[in-house]
mmCIF file of C-alpha atoms and ligand atoms in Angstrom:
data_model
loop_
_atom_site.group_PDB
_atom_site.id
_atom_site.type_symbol
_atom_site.label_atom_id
_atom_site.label_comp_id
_atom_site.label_asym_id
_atom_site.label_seq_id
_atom_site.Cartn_x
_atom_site.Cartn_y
_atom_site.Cartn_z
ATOM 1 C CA UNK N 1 23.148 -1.363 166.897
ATOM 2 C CA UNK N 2 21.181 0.002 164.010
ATOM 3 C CA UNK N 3 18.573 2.519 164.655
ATOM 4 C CA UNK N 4 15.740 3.572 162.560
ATOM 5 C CA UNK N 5 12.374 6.402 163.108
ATOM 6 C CA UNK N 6 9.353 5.869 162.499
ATOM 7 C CA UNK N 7 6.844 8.884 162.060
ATOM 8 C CA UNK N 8 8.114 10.652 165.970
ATOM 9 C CA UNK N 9 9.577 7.536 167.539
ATOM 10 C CA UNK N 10 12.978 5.932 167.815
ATOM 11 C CA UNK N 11 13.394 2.090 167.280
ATOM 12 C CA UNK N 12 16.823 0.276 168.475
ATOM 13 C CA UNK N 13 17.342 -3.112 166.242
ATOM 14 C CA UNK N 14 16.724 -5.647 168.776
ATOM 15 C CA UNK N 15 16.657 -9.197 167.158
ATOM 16 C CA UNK N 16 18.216 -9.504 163.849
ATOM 17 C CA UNK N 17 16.776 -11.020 160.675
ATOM 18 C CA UNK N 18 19.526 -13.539 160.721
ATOM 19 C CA UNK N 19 18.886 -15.017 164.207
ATOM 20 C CA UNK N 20 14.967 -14.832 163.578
ATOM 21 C CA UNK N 21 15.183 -16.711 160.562
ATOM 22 C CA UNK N 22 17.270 -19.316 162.263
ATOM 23 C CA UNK N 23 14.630 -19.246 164.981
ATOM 24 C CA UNK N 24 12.002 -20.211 162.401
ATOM 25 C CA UNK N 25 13.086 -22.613 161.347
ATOM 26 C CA UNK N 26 13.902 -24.589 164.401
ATOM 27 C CA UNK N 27 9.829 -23.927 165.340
ATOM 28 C CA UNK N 28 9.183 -25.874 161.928
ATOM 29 C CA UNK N 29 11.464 -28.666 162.755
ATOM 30 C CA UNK N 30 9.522 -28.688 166.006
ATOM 31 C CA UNK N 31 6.366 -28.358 164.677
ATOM 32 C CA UNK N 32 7.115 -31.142 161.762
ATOM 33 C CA UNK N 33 8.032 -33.431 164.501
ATOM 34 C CA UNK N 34 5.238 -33.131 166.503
ATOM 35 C CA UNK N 35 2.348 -33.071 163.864
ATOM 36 C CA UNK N 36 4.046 -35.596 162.004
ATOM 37 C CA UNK N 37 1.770 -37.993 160.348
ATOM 38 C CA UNK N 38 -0.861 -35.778 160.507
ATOM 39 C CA UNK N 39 -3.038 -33.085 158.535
ATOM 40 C CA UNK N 40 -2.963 -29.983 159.365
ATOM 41 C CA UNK N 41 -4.596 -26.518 158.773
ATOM 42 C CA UNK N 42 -2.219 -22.843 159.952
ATOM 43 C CA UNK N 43 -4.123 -20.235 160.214
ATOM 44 C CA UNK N 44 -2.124 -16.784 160.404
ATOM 45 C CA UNK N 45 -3.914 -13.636 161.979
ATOM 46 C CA UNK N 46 -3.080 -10.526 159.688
ATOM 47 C CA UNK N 47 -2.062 -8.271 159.917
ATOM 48 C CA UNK N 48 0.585 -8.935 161.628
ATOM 49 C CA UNK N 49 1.623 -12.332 161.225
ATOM 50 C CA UNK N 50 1.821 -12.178 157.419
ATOM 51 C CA UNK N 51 5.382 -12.594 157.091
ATOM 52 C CA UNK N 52 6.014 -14.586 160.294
ATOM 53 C CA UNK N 53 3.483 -17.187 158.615
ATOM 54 C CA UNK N 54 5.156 -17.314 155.241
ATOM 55 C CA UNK N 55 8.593 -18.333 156.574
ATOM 56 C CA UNK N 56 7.611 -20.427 158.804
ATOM 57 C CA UNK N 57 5.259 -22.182 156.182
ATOM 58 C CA UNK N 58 8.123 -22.591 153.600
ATOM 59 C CA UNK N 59 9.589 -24.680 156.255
ATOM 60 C CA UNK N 60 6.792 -27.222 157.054
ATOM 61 C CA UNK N 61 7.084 -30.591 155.514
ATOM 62 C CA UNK N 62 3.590 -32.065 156.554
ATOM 63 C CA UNK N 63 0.366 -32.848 154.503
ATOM 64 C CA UNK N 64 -0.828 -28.794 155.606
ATOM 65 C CA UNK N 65 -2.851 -26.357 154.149
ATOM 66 C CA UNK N 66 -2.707 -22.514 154.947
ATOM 67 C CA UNK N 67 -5.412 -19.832 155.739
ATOM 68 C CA UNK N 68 -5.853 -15.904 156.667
ATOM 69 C CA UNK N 69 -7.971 -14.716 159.006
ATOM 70 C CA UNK N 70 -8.382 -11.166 160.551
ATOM 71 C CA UNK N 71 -9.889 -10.019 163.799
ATOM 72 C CA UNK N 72 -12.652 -6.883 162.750
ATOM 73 C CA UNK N 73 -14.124 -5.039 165.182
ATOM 74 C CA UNK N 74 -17.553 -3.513 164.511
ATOM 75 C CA UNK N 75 -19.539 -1.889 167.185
ATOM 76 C CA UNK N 76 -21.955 -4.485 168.849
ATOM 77 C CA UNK N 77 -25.454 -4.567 169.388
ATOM 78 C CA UNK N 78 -24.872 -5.898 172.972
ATOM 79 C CA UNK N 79 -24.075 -3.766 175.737
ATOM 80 C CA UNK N 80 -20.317 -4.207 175.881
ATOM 81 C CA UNK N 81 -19.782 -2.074 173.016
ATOM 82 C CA UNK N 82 -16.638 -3.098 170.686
ATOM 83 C CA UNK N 83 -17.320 -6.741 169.609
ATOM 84 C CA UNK N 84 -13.867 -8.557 168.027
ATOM 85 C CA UNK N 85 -14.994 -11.264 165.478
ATOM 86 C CA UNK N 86 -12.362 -13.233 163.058
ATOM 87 C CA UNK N 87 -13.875 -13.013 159.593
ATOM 88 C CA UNK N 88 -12.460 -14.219 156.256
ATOM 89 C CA UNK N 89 -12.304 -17.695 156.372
ATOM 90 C CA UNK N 90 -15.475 -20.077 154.222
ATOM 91 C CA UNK N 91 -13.603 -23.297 154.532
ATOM 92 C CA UNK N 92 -14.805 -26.679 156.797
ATOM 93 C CA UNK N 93 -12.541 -26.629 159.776
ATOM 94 C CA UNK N 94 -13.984 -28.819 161.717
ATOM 95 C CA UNK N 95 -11.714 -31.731 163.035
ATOM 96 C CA UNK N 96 -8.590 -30.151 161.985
ATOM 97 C CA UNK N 97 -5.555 -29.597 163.445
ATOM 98 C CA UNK N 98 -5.123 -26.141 163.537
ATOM 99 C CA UNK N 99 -1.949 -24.261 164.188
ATOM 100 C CA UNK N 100 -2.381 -20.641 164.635
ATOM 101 C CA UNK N 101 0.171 -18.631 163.829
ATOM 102 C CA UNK N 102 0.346 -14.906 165.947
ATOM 103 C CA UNK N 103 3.012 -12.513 165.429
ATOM 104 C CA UNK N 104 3.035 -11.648 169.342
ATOM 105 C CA UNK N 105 1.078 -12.416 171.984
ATOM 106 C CA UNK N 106 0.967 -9.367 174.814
ATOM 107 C CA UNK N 107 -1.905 -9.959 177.640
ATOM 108 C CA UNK N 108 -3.357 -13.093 175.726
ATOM 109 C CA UNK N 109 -6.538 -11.324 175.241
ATOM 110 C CA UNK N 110 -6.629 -11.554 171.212
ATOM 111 C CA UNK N 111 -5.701 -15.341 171.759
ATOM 112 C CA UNK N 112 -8.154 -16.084 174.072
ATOM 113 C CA UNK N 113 -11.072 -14.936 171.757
ATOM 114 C CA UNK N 114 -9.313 -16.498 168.893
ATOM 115 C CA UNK N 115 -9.384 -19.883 170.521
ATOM 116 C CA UNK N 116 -12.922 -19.335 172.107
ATOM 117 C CA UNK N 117 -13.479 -18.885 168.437
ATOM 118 C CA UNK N 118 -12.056 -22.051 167.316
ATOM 119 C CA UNK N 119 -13.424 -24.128 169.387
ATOM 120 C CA UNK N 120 -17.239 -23.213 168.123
ATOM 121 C CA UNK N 121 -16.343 -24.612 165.232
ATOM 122 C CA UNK N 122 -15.603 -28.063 166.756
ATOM 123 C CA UNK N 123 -11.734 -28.365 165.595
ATOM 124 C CA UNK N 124 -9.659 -31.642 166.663
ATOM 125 C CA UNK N 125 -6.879 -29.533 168.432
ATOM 126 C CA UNK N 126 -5.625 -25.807 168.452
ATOM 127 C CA UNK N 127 -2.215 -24.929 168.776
ATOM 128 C CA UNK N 128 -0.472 -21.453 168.993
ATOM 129 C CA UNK N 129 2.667 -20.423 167.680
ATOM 130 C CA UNK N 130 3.809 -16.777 167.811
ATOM 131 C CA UNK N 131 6.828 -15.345 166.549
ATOM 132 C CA UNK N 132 7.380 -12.826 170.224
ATOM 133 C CA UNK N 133 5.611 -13.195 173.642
ATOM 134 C CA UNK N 134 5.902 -10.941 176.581
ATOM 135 C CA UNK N 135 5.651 -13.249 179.740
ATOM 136 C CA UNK N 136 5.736 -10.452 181.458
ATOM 137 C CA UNK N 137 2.267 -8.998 180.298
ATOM 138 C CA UNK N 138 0.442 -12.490 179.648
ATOM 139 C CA UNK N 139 -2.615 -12.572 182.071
ATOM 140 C CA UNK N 140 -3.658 -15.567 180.232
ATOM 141 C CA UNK N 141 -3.282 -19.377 181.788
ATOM 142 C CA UNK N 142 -1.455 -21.388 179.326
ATOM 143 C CA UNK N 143 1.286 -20.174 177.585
ATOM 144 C CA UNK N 144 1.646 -20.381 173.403
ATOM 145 C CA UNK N 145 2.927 -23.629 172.570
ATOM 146 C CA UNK N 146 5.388 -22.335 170.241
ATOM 147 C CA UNK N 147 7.393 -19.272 171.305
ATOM 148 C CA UNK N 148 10.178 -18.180 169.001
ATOM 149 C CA UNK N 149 11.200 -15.153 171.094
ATOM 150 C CA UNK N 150 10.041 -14.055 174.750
ATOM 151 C CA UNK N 151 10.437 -10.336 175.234
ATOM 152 C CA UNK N 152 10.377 -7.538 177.417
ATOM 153 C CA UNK N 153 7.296 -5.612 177.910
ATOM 154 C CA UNK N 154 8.092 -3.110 175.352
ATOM 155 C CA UNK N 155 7.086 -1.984 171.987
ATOM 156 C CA UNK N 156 8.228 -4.127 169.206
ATOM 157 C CA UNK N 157 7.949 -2.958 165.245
ATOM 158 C CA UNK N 158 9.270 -4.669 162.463
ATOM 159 C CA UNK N 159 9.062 -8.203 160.937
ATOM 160 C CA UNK N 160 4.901 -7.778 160.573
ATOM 161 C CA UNK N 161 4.774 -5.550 163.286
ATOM 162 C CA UNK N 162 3.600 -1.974 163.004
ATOM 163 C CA UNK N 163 3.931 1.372 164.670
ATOM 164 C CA UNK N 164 0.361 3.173 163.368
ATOM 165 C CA UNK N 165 1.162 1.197 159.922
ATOM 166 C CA UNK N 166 4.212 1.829 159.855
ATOM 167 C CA UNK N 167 7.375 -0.710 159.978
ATOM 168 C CA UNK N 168 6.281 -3.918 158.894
ATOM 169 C CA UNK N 169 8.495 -4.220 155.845
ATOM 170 C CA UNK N 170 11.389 -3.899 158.753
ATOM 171 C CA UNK N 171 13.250 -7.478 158.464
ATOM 172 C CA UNK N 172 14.541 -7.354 162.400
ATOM 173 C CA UNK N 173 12.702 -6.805 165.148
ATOM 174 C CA UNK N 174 12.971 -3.131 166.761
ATOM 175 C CA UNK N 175 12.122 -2.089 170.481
ATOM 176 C CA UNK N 176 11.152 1.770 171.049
ATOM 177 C CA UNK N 177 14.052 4.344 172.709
ATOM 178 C CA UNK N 178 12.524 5.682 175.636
ATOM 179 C CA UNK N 179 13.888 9.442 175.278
HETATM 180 P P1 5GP Q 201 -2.841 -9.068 173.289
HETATM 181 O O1 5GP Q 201 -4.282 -9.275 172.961
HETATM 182 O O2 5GP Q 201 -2.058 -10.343 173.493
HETATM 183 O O3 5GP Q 201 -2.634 -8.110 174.438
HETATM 184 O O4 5GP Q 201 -2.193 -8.273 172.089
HETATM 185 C C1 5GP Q 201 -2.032 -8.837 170.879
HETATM 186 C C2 5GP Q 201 -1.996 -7.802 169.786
HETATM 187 O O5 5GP Q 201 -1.581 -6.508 170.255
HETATM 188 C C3 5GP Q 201 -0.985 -8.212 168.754
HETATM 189 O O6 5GP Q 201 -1.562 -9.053 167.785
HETATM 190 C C4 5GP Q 201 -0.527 -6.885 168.223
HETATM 191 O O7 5GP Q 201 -1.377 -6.455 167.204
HETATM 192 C C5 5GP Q 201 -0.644 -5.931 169.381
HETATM 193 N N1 5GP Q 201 0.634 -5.747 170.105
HETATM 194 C C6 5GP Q 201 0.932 -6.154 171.347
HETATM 195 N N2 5GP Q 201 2.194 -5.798 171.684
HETATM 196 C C7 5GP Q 201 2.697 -5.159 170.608
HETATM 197 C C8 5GP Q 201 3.984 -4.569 170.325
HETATM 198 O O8 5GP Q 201 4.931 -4.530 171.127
HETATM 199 N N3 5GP Q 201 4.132 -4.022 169.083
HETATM 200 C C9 5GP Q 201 3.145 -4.011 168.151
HETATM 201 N N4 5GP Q 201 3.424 -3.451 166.987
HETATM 202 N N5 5GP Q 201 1.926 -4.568 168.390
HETATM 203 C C10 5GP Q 201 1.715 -5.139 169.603
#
């Protein structure tokens, strides 16, 4: 298995760029069949999810449209502190089908205030589909509705992914050697 560092850690490959390209595109045949008929809007969360939501994207055959959106945290003027807000999106959203697209989901937490999000702004439906999920760390209710990998509850890099920045422009998946 190949290995690779990253600034002081050690990364084993863990899913290879073959099998997660095949993966992909069985979540677009999935997600064609079910949306079929229908408009809809994908909205990928950088940074993260960049390359995730371009593959997957090449393979979708419906009427859809793309978007980019980024969670920025700026200190609140409320009491609890560290507010998380998704910012860079000016488009009409309401009464779309929206398909977000999440490179992993961990404890759920980003999702959740992603979809509390989303559903201000009066959408038809909101989907999730994430490239990796830990089940295992998911404090959440409902799980993503399209999962192309569940994982153990360690750290990932590659594929989108970063260690501190680093690793993204990795095309497999690594997991971290515990040394
Ligand atoms: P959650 O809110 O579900 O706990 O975490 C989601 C976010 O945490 C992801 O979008 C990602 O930025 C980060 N994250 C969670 N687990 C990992 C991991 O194993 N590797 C990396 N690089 N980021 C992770």
């Amino acid at each position: 298995m190949k290995e690779t560092v990253i600034k002081d850690k050690k990364f084993r490959e863990m899913i290879t760029s073959d099998v997660i390209s095949a993966r992909i595109r069985e979540m677009a045949e999935k997600i064609n069949r079910d949306y079929e008929g229908k408009d809809v809007l994908f909205l990928g969360i950088l940074n993260g999810a960049f390359l995730f939501a371009a593959e997957l994207f090449k393979e979708i055959k419906l009427r859809a449209r793309i978007s980019f959106v980024k969670l920025a945290s700026y200190e609140g003027i409320n009491s609890s502190g560290s507010v998380k807000e998704l910012i860079g999106w000016n488009e009409d959203i309401s009464n779309m089908h929206v398909v977000v697209i999440e490179d992993i989901v961990d404890t759920g937490n980003t999702l959740e205030l992603i979809q509390g999000q989303l559903k201000t702004r009066k959408v038809a439906d909101i989907r999730i589909a994430t490239l990796l999920f830990k089940p295992g760390a998911y404090t959440g209710t409902q799980a993503p509705d399209y999962v192309g990998f569940e994982i153990p509850n360690d750290f990932v890099v590659g594929y989108g992914l970063d260690y501190d920045g680093y690793g993204r422009n990795l095309p497999s998946v690594y997991t971290l050697v515990n040394e």
